[in-house]
mmCIF file of C-alpha atoms in Angstrom:
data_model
loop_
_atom_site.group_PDB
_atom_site.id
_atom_site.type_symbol
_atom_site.label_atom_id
_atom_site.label_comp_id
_atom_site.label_asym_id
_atom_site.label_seq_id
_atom_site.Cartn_x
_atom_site.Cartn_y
_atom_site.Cartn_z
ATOM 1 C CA UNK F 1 -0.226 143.698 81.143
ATOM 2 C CA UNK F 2 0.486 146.051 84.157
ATOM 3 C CA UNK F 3 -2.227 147.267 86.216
ATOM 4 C CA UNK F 4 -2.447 150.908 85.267
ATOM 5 C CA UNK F 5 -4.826 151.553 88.510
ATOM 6 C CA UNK F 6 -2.118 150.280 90.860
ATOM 7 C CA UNK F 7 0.331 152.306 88.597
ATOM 8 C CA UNK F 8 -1.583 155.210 89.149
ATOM 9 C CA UNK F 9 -2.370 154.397 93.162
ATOM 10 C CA UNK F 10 1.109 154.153 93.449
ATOM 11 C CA UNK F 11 2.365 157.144 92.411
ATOM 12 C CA UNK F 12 -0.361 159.738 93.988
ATOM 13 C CA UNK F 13 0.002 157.883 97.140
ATOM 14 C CA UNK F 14 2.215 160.561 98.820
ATOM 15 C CA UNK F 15 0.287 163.369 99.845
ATOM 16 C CA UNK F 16 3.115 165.992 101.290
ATOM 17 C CA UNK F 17 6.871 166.830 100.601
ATOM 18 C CA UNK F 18 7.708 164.895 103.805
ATOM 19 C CA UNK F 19 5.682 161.976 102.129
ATOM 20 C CA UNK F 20 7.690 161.904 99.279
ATOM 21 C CA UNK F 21 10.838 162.462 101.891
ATOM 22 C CA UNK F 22 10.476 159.605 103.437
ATOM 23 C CA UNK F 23 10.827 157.499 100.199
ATOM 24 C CA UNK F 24 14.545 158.235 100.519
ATOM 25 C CA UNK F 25 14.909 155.915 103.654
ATOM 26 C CA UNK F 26 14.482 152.943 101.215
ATOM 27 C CA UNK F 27 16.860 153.847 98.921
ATOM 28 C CA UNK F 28 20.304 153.421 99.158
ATOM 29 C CA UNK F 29 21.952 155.627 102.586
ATOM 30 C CA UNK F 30 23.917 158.697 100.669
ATOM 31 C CA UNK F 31 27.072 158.182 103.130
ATOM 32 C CA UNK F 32 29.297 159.895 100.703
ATOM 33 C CA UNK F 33 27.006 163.087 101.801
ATOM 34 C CA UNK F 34 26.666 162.655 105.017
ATOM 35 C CA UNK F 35 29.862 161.618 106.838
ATOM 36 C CA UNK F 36 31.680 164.662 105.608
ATOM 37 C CA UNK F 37 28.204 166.869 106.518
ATOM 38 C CA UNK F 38 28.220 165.146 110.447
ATOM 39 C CA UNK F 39 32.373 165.613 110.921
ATOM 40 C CA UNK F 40 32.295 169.208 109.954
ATOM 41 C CA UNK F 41 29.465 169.591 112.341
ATOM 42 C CA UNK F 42 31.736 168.156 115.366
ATOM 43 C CA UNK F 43 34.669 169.772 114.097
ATOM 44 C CA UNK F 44 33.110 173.079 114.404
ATOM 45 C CA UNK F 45 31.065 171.982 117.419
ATOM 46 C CA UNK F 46 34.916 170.730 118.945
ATOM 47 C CA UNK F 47 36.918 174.003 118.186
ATOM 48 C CA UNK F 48 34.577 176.743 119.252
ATOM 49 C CA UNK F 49 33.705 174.918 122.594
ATOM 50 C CA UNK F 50 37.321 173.752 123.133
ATOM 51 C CA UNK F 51 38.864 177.540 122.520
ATOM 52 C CA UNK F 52 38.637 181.014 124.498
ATOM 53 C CA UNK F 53 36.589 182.504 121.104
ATOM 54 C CA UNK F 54 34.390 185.689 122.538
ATOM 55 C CA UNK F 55 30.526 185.382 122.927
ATOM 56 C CA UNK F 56 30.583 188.063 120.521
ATOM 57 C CA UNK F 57 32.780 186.732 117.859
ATOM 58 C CA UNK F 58 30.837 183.391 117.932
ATOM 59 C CA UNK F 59 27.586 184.679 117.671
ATOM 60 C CA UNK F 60 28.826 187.095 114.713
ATOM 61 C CA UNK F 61 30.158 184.021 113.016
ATOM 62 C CA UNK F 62 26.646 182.095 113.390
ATOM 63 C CA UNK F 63 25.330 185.105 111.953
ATOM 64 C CA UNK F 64 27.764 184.457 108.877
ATOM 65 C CA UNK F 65 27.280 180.927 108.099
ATOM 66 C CA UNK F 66 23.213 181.447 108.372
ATOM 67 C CA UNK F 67 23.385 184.698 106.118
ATOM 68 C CA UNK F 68 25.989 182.532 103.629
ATOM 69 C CA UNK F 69 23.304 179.479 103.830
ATOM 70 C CA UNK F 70 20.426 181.556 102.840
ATOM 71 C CA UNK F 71 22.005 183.490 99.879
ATOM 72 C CA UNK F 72 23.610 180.045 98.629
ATOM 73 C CA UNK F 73 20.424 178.063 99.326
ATOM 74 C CA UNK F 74 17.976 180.638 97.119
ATOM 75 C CA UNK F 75 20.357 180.722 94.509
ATOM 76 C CA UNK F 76 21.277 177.494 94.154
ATOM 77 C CA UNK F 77 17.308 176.061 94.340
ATOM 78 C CA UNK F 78 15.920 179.131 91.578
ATOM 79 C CA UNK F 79 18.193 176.805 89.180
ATOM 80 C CA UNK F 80 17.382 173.500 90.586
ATOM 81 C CA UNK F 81 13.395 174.153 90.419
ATOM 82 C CA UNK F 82 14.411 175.112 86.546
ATOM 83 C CA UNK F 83 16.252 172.534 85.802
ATOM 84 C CA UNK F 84 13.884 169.985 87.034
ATOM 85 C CA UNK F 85 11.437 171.279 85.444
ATOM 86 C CA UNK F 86 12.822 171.269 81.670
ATOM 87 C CA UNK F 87 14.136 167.935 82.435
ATOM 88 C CA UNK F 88 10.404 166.818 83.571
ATOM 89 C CA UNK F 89 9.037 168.350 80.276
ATOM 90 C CA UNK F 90 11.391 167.225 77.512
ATOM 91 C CA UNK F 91 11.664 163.453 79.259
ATOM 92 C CA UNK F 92 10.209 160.852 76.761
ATOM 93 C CA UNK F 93 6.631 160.480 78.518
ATOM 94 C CA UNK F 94 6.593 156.450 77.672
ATOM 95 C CA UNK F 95 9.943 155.961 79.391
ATOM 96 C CA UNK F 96 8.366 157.633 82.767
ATOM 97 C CA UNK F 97 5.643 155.314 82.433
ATOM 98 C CA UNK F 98 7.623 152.131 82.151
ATOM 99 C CA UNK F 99 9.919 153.329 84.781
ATOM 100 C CA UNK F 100 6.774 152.912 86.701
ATOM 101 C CA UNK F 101 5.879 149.670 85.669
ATOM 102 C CA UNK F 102 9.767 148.480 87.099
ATOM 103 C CA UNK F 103 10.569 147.960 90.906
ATOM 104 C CA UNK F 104 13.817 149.529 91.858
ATOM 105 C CA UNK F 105 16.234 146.636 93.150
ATOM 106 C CA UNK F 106 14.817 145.897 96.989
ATOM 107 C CA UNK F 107 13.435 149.071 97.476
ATOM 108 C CA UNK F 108 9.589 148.153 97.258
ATOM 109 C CA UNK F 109 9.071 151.710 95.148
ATOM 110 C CA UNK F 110 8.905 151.889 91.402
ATOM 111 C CA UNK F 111 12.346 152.341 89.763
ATOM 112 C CA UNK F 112 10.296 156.077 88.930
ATOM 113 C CA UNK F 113 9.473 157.087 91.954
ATOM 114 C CA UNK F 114 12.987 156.011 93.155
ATOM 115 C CA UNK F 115 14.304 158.786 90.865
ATOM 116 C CA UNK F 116 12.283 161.283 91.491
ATOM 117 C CA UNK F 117 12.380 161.029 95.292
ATOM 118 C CA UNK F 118 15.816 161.224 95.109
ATOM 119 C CA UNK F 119 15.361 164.920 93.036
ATOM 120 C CA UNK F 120 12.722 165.592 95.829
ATOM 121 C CA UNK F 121 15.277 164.643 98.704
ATOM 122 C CA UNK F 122 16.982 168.038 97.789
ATOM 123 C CA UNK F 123 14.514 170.068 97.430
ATOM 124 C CA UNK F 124 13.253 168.643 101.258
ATOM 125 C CA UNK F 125 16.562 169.867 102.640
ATOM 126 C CA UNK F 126 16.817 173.359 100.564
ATOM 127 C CA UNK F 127 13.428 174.418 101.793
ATOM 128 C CA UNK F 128 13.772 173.255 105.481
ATOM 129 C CA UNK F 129 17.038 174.465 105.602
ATOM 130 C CA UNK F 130 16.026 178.147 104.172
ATOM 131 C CA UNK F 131 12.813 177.734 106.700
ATOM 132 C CA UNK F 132 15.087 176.892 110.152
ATOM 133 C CA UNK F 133 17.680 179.985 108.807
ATOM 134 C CA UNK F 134 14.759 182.675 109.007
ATOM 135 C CA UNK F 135 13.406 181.329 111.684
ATOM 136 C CA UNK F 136 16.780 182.098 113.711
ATOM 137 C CA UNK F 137 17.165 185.431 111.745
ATOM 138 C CA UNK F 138 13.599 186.248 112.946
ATOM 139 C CA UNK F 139 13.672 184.938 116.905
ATOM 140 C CA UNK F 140 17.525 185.287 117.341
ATOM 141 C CA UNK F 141 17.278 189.020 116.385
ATOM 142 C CA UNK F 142 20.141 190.967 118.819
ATOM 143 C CA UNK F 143 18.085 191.357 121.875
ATOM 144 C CA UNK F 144 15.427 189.198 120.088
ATOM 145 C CA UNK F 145 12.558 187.798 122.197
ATOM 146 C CA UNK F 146 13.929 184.344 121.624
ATOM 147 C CA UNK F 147 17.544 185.312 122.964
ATOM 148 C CA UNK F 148 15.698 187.357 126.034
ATOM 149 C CA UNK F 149 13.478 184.246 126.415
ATOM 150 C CA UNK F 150 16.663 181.432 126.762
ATOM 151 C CA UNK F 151 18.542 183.875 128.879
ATOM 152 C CA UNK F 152 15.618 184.445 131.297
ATOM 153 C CA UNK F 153 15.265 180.673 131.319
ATOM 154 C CA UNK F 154 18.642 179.774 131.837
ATOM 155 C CA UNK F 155 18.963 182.282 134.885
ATOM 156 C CA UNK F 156 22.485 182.538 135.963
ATOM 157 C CA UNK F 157 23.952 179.514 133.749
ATOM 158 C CA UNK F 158 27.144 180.740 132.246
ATOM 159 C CA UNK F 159 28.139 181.174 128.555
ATOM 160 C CA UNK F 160 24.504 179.573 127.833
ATOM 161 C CA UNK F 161 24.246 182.316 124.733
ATOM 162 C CA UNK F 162 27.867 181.151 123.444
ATOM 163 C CA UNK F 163 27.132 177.706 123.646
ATOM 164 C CA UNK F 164 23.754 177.591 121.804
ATOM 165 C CA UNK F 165 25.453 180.159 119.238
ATOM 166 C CA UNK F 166 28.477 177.147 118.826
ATOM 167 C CA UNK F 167 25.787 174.719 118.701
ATOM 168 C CA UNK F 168 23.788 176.930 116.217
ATOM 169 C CA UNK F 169 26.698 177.541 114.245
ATOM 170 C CA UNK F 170 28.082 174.060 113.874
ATOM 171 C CA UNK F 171 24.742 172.460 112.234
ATOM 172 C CA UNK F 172 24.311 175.113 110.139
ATOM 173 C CA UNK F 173 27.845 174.876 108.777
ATOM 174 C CA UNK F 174 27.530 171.219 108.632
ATOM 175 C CA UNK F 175 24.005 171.153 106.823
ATOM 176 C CA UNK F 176 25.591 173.857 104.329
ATOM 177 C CA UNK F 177 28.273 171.372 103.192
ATOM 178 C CA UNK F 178 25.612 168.501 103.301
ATOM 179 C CA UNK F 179 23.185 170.635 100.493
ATOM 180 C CA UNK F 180 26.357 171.143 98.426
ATOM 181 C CA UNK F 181 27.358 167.530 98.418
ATOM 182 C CA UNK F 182 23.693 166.566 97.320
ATOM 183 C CA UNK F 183 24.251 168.538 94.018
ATOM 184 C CA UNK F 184 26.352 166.062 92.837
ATOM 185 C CA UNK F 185 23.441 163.032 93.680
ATOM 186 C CA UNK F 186 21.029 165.691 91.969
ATOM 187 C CA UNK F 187 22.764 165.659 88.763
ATOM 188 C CA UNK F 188 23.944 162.860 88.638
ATOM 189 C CA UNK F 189 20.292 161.649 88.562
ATOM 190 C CA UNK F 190 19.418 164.128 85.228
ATOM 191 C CA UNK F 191 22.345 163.275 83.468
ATOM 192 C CA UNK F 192 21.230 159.013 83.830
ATOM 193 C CA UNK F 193 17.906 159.293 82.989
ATOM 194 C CA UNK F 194 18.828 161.640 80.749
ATOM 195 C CA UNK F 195 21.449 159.150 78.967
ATOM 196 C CA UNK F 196 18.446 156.416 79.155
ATOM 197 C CA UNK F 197 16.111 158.360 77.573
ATOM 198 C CA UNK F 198 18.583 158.807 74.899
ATOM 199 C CA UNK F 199 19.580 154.834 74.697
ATOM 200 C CA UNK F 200 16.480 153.496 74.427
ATOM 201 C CA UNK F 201 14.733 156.462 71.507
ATOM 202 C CA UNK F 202 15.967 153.566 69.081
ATOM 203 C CA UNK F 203 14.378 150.968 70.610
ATOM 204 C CA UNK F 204 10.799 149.482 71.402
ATOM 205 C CA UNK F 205 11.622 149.556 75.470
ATOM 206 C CA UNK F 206 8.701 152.192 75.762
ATOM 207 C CA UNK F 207 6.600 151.351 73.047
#
């Protein structure tokens, strides 16, 4: 007989997204997402620093990628937060609750909170992604008080507005490719729990 109050401790124990976030880090590393994310990133990072690109053209192109980032990132999450949700609501109740009552492998988490976390590692990275993009738009404004600010700071230190645009522009572009490749992770996860609900309806695995 499980222990339904350690069930229930268990699962309301995270009190924030990052909470939740962190969950992630004992789960398998998503490598397949992040390797391609991290060279793009110095690829970007290698070319723009290692060419005679314009300030100008660079810092139009940061522009770009952000304003690309933002209109793919709201899109793209409108359907995710949807799609979770139905998926939530039409999931056989009983089969959420013995996922709970299951460790996942080594992790230390329930094999439900496992899934879940890896449904909330996306939605971590769309909203803190779409948060860091208007903050830039905002305080990176053409002749923006954040700009004004680094170039008063930085004095007579040349190309310092090129480089931080190259910098600017290479993490976004890589973190871009990173949300895309979590789509697949995403669902993936809805289409297995998904075919489990459906495998055990005949059974008495949640009964």
């Amino acid at each position: 007989m499980p222990n339904n109050q350690k069930i229930a401790d268990e699962l309301l124990a995270d009190s924030s997204l990052w909470d939740v976030y962190r969950l992630t880090w004992k789960l398998a590393f998503p490598w397949g997402s992040v390797i391609p994310s991290v060279l793009l990133t110095f690829v970007v990072l290698w070319i723009y620093l290692t060419t005679s690109i314009e300030t100008s053209v660079v810092v139009s192109h940061s522009r770009q990628v952000i304003d690309l980032g933002i209109s793919f990132v709201t899109t793209i999450l409108g359907f995710l937060i949807a799609g979770f949700t139905v998926f939530a609501t039409i999931t056989n109740p009983r089969l959420f609750v013995k996922m709970a009552e299951i460790n996942s492998n080594n992790s230390g988490i329930s094999w439900l909170k496992a899934t879940f976390a890896i449904f909330m590692h996306t939605f971590a990275h769309y909203t803190w992604f779409l948060i860091a993009a208007l903050m830039v738009k905002i305080f990176a404004l053409p002749s923006g008080m954040l700009g004004n600010a680094i170039l008063m700071a930085a004095g007579d230190l040349p190309d310092i507005k090129r480089i931080l645009a190259t910098i600017g522009l290479s993490i976004f572009s890589g973190w871009i490719v990173y949300l895309a490749l979590l789509l697949q992770g995403f669902i993936f996860n809805i289409y297995h729990t998904c075919m489990l609900s459906i495998s055990v309806s005949g059974e008495n695995l949640v009964d």
